[in-house]
Backbone as CSV, one residue per row, in Angstrom:
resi,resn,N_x,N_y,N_z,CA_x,CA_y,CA_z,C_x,C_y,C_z
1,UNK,0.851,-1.187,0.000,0.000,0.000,0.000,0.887,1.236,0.000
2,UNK,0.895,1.959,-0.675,1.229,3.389,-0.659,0.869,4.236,0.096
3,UNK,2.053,5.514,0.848,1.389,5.950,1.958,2.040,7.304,1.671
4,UNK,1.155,7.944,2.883,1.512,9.777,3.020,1.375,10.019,4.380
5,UNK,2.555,10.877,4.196,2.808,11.504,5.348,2.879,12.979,5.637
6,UNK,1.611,13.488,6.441,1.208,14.989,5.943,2.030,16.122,7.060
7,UNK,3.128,16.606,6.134,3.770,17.553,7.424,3.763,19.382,7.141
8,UNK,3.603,20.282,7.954,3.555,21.645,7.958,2.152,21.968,7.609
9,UNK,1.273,21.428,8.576,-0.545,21.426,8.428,-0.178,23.094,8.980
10,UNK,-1.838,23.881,8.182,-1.819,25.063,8.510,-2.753,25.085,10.085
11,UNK,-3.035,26.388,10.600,-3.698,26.518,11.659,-5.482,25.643,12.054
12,UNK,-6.030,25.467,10.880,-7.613,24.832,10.547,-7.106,23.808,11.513
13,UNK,-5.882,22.988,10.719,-6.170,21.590,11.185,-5.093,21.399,12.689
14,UNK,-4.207,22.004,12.884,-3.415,21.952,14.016,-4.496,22.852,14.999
15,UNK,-5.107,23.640,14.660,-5.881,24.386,16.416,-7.235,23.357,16.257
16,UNK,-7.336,22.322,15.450,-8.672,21.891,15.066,-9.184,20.465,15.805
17,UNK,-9.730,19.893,15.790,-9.990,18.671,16.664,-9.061,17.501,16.278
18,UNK,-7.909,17.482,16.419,-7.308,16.374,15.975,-7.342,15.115,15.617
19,UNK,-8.206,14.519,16.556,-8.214,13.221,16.293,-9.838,13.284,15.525
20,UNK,-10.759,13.927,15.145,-11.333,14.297,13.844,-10.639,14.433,12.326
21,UNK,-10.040,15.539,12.482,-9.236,15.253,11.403,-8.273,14.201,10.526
22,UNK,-7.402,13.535,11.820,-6.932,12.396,11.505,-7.493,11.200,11.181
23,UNK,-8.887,11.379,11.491,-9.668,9.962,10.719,-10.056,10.153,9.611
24,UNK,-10.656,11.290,9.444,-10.932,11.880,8.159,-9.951,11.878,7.019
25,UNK,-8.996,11.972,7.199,-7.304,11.873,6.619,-7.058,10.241,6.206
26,UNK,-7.215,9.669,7.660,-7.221,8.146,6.999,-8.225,7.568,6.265
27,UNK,-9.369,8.277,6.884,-10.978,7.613,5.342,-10.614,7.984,4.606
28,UNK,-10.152,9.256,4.088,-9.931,9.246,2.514,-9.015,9.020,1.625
29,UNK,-7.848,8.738,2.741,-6.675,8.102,1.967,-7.102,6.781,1.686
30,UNK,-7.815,5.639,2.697,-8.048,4.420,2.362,-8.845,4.373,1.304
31,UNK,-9.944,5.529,0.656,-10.722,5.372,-0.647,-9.666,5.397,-1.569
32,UNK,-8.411,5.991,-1.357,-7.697,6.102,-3.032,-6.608,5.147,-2.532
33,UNK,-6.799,4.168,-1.732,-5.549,3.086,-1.627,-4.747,3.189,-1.104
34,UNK,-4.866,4.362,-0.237,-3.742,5.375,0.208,-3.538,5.246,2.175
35,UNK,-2.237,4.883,2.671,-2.459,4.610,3.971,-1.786,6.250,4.646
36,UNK,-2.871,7.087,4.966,-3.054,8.591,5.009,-2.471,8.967,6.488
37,UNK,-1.741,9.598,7.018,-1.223,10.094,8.747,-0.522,11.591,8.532
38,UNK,-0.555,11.802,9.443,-0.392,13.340,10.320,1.369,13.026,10.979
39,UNK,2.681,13.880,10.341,3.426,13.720,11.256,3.425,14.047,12.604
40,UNK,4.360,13.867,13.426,3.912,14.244,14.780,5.849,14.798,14.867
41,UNK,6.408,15.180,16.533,7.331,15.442,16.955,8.085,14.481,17.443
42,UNK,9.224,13.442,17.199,9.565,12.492,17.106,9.094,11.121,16.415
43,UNK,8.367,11.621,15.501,7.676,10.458,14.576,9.480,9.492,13.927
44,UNK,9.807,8.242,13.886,10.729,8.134,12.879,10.062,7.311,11.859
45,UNK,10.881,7.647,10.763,10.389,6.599,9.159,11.277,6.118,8.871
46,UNK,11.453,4.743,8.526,12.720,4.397,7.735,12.127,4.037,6.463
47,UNK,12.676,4.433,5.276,12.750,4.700,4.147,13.225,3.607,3.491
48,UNK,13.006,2.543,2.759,13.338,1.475,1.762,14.279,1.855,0.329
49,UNK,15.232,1.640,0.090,15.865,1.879,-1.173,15.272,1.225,-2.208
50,UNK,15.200,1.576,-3.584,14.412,0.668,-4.392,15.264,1.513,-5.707
């Protein structure tokens, strides 16, 4: 599955109900196949070479 990782959100969604938004983010990423999240402050990713 292909994924996103959404970083430098403007004020709407950071002063906004968070964990609203973040589901909303993941419903609609899962309609386009897409596994959808919100970075956070110590989030790590490790990255696959291909």
């Amino acid at each position: 599955m292909r994924r996103a990782i959404f970083t430098h959100c403007g004020t709407e969604i950071v002063a906004g109900n968070e964990e609203r938004v973040a589901e909303e983010i993941r419903r609609l990423g899962q309609k386009r196949g897409v596994e959808a999240s919100f970075a956070h402050d110590g989030i790590k990713i490790e990255l696959a070479g291909g």
